[in-house]
PDB file of C-alpha atoms in Angstrom:
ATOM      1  CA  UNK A   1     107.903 119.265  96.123  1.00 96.00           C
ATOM      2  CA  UNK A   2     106.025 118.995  92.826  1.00 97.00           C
ATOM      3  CA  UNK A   3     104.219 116.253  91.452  1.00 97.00           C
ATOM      4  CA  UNK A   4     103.115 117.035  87.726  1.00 96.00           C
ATOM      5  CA  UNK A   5     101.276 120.398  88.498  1.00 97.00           C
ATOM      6  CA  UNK A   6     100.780 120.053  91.820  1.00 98.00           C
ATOM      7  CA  UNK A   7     103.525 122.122  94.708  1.00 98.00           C
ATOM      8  CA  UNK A   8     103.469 120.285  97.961  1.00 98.00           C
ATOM      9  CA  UNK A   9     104.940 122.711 100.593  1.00 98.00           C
ATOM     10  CA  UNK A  10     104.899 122.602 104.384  1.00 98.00           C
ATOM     11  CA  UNK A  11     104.720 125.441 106.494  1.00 98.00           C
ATOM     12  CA  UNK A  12     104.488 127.316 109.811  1.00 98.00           C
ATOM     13  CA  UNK A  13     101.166 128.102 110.950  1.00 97.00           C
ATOM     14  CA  UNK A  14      97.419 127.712 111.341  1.00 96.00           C
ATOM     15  CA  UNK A  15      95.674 126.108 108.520  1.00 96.00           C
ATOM     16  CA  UNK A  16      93.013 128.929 108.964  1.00 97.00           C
ATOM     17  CA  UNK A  17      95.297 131.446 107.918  1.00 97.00           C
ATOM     18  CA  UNK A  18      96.368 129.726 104.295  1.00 98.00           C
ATOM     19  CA  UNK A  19      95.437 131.037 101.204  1.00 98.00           C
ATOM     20  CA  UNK A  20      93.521 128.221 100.020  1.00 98.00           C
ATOM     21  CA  UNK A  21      89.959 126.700  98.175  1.00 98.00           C
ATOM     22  CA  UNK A  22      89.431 124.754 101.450  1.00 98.00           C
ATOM     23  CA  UNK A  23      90.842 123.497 104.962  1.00 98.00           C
ATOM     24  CA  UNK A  24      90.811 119.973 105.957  1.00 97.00           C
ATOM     25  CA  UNK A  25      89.720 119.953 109.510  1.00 91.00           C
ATOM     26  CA  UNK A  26      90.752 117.033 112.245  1.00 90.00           C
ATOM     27  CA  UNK A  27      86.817 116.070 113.351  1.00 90.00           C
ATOM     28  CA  UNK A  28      85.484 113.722 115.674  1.00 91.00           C
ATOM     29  CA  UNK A  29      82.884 111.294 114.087  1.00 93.00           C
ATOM     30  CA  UNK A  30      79.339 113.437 115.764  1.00 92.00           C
ATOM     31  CA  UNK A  31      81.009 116.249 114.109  1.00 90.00           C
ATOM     32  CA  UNK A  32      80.118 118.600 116.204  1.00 86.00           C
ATOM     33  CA  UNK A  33      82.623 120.463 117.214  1.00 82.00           C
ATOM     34  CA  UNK A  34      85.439 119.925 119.241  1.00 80.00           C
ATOM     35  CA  UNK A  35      88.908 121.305 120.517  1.00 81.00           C
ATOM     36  CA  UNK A  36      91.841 122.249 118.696  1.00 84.00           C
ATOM     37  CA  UNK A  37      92.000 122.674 114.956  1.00 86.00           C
ATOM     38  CA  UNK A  38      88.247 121.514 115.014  1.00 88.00           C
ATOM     39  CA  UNK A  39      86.834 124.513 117.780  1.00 90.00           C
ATOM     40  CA  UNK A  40      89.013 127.276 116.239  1.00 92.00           C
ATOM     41  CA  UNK A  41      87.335 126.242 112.487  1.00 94.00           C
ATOM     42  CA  UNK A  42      84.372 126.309 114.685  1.00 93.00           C
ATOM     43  CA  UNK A  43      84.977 129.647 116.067  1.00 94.00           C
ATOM     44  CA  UNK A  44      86.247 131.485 113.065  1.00 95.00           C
ATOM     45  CA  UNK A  45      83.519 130.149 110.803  1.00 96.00           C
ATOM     46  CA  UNK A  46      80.454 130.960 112.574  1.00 95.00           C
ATOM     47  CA  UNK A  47      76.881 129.209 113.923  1.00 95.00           C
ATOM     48  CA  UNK A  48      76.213 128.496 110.088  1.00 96.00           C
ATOM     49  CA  UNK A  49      78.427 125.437 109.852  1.00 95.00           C
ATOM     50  CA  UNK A  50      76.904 123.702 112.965  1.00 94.00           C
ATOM     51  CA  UNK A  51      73.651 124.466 111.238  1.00 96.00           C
ATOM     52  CA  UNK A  52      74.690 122.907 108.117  1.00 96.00           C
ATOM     53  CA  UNK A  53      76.488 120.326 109.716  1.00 95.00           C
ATOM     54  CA  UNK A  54      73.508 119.081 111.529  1.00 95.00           C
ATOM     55  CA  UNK A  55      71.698 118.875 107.554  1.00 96.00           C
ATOM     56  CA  UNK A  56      74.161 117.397 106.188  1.00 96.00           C
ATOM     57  CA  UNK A  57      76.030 114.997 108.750  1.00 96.00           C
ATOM     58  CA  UNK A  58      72.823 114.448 111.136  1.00 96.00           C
ATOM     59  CA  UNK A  59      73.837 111.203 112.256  1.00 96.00           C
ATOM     60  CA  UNK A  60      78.377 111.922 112.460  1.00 95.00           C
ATOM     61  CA  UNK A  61      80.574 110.575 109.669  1.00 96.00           C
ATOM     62  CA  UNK A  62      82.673 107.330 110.032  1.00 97.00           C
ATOM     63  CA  UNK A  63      86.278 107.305 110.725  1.00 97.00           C
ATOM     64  CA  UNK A  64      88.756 107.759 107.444  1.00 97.00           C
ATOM     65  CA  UNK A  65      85.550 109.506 105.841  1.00 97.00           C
ATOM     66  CA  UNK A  66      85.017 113.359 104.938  1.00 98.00           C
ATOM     67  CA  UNK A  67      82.231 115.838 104.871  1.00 97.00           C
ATOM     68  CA  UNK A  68      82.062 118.504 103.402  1.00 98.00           C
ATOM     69  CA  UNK A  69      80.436 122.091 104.434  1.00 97.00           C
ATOM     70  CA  UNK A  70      80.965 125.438 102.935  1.00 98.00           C
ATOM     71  CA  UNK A  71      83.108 127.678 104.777  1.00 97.00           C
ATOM     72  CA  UNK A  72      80.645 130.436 105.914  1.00 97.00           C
ATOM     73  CA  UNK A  73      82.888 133.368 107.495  1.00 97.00           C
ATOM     74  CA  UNK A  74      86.273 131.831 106.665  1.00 97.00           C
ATOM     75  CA  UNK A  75      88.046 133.119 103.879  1.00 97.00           C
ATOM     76  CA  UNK A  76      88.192 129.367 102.259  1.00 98.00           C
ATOM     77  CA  UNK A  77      84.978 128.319 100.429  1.00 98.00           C
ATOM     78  CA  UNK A  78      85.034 125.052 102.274  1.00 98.00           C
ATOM     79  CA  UNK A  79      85.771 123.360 105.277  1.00 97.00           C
ATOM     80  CA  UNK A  80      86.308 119.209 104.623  1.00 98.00           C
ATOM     81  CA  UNK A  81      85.801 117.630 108.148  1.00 96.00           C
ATOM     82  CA  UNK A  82      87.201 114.311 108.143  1.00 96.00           C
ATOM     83  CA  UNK A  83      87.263 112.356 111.600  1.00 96.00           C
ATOM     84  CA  UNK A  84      90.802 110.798 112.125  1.00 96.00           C
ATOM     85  CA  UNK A  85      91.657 107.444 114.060  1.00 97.00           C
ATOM     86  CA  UNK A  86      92.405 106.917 117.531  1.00 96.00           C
ATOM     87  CA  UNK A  87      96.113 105.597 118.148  1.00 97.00           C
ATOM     88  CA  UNK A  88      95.404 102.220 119.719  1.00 96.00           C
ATOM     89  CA  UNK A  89      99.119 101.128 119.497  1.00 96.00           C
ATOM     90  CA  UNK A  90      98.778 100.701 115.479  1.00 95.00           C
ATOM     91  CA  UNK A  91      96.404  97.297 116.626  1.00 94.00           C
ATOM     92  CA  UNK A  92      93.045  98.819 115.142  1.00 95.00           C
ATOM     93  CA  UNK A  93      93.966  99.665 111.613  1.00 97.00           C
ATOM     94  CA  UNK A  94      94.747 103.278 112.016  1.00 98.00           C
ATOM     95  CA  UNK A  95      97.597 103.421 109.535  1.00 98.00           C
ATOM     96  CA  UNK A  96      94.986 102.690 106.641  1.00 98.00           C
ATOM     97  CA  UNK A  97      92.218 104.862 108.275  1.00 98.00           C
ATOM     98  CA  UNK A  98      94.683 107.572 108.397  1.00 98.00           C
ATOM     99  CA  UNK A  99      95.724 107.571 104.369  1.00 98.00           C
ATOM    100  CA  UNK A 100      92.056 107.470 103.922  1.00 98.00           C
ATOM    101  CA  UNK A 101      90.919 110.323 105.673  1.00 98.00           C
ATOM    102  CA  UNK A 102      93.859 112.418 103.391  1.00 98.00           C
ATOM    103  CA  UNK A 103      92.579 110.132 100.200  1.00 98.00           C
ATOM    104  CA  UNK A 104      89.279 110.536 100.699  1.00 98.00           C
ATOM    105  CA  UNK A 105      89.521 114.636 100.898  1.00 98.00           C
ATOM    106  CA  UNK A 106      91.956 114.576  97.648  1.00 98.00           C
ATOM    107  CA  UNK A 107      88.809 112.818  95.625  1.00 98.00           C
ATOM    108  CA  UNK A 108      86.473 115.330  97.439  1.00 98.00           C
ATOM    109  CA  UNK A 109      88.711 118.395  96.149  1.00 98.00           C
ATOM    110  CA  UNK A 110      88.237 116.780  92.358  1.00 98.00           C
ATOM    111  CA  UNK A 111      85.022 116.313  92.827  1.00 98.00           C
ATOM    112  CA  UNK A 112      84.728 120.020  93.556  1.00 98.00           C
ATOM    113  CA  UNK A 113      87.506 120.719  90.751  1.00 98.00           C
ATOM    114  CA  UNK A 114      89.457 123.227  93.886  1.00 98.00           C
ATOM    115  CA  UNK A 115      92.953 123.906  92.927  1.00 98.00           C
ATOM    116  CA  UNK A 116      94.573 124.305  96.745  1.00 98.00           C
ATOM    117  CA  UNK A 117      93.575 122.439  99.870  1.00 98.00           C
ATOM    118  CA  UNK A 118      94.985 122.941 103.230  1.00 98.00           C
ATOM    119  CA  UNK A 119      95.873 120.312 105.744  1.00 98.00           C
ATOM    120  CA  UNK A 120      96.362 120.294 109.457  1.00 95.00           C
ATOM    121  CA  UNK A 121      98.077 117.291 110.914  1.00 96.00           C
ATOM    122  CA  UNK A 122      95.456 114.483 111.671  1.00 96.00           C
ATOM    123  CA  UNK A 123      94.921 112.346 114.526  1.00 96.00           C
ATOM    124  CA  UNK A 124      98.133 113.770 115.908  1.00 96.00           C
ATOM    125  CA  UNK A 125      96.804 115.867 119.155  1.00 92.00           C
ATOM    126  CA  UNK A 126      94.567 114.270 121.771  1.00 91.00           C
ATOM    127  CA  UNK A 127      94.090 111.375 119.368  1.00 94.00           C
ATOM    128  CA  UNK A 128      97.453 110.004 120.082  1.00 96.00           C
ATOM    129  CA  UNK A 129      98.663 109.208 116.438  1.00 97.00           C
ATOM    130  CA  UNK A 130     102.440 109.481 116.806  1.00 98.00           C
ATOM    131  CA  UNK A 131     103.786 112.136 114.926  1.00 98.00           C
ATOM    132  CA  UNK A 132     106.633 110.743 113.138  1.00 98.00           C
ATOM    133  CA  UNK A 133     104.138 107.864 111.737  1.00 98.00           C
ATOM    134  CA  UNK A 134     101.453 110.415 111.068  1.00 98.00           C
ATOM    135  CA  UNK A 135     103.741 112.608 108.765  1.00 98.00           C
ATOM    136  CA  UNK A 136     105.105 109.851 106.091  1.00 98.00           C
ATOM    137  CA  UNK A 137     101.773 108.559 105.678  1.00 98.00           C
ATOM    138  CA  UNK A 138      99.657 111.783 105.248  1.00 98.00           C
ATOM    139  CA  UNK A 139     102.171 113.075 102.743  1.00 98.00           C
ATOM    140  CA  UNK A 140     103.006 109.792 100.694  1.00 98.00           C
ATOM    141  CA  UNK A 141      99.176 108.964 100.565  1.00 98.00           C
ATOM    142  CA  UNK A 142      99.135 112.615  98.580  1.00 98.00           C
ATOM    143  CA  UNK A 143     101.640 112.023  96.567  1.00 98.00           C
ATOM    144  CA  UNK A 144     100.324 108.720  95.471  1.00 98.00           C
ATOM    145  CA  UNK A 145      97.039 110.098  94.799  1.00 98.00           C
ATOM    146  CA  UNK A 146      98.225 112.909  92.802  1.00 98.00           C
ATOM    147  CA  UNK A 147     100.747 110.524  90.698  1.00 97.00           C
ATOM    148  CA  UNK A 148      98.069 108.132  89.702  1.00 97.00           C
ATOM    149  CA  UNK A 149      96.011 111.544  88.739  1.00 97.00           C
ATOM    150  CA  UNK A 150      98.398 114.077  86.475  1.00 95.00           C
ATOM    151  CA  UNK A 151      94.918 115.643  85.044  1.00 96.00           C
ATOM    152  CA  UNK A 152      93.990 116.580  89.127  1.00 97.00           C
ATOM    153  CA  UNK A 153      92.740 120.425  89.126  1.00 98.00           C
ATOM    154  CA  UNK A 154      94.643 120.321  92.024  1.00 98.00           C
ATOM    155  CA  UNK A 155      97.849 122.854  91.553  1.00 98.00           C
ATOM    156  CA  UNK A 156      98.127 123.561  95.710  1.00 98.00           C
ATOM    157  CA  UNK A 157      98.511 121.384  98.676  1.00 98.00           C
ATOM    158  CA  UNK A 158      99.952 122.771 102.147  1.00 98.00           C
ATOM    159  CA  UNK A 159     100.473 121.229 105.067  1.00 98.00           C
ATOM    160  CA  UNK A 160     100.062 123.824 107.835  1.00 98.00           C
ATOM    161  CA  UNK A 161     101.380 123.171 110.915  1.00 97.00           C
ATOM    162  CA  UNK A 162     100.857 125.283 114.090  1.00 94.00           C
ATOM    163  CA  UNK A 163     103.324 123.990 116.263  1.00 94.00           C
ATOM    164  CA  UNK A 164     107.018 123.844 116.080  1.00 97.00           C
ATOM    165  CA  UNK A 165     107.570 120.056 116.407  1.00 97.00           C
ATOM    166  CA  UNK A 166     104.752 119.383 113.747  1.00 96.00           C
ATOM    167  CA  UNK A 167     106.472 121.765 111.636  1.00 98.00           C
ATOM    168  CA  UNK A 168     109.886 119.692 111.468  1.00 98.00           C
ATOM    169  CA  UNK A 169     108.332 116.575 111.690  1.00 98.00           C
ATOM    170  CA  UNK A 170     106.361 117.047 108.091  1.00 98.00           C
ATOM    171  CA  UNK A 171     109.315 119.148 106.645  1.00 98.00           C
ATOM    172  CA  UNK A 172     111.406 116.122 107.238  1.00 98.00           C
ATOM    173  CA  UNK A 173     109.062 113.859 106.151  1.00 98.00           C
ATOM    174  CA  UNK A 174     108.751 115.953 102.900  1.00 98.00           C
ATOM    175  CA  UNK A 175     112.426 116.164 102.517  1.00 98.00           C
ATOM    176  CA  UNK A 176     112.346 112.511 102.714  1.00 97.00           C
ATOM    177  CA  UNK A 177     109.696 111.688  99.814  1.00 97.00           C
ATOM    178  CA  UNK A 178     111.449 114.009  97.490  1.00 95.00           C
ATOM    179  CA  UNK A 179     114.423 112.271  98.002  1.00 94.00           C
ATOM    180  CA  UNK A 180     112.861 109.120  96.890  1.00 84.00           C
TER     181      UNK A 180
END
């Protein structure tokens, strides 16, 4: 799907491996490491992002929030951690803190003037966020975000997804926001 400049694709696979400016990891708010998405990142990139997490996020960020670290021995430049909500049966506002965390990593991605950013699926593992929720609104909070900005230096976005279910879930999803 494209959105003035900007290709939104989904595909089959690890975020880590995706030829892109920076991931968007799935964090918990002490980021400090984690399983998942959020351990592997840990893994791949080295000591040096604990160290600079613990500079630059000493006290944890706040759910729907992002911080961002460079990405030491990853191929991408930067990692953007952003802690996802818990699923609480949709009772605790975790539609809206869900667009935010992929809103709040779009303006961080300007800010930095990157022209691809990976995503993982958010909130979706031990969190709980049900999957076919999670998909619509991660990839129609994008596209809003990228319609009300046609100057973005944005030109990238993909949604890598490791498993199989995630992987038809947000290809469906996708399929379903181009069709309007």
């Amino acid at each position: 799907m494209r959105i003035h400049q900007t290709e939104i694709t989904v595909v089959r696979g690890s975020v880590l491996d995706q030829d892109v400016d920076a991931v968007v990891n799935a964090a918990n708010t002490a980021m400090r490491g984690g399983g998942g998405i959020d351990g592997a990142t840990h893994r791949a990139a080295g000591p040096e992002l604990m160290r600079e997490l613990q500079r630059v996020a000493p006290h944890g960020a706040k759910t729907g929030t992002v911080v961002v670290t460079g990405g030491h021995r990853l191929k991408q430049r930067h990692v953007f951690r952003t802690p996802g909500p818990v699923w609480n049966g949709g009772r605790s506002q975790e539609r809206a803190l869900l667009a935010s965390c992929y809103r709040t990593c779009m303006d961080q991605a300007q800010r930095l003037q990157l022209s691809s950013l990976g995503f993982c699926s958010i909130s979706t593992g031990v969190y709980g966020f049900p999957l076919d929720l999670a998909a619509p609104i991660a990839l129609s909070t994008v596209a809003e975000w990228l319609r009300g900005r046609p100057e973005t230096s944005l030109r990238r976005l993909v949604f890598a997804m490791f498993g199989a279910q995630e992987f038809d879930v947000f290809s469906a999803a996708l399929r379903e926001l181009e069709a309007g």
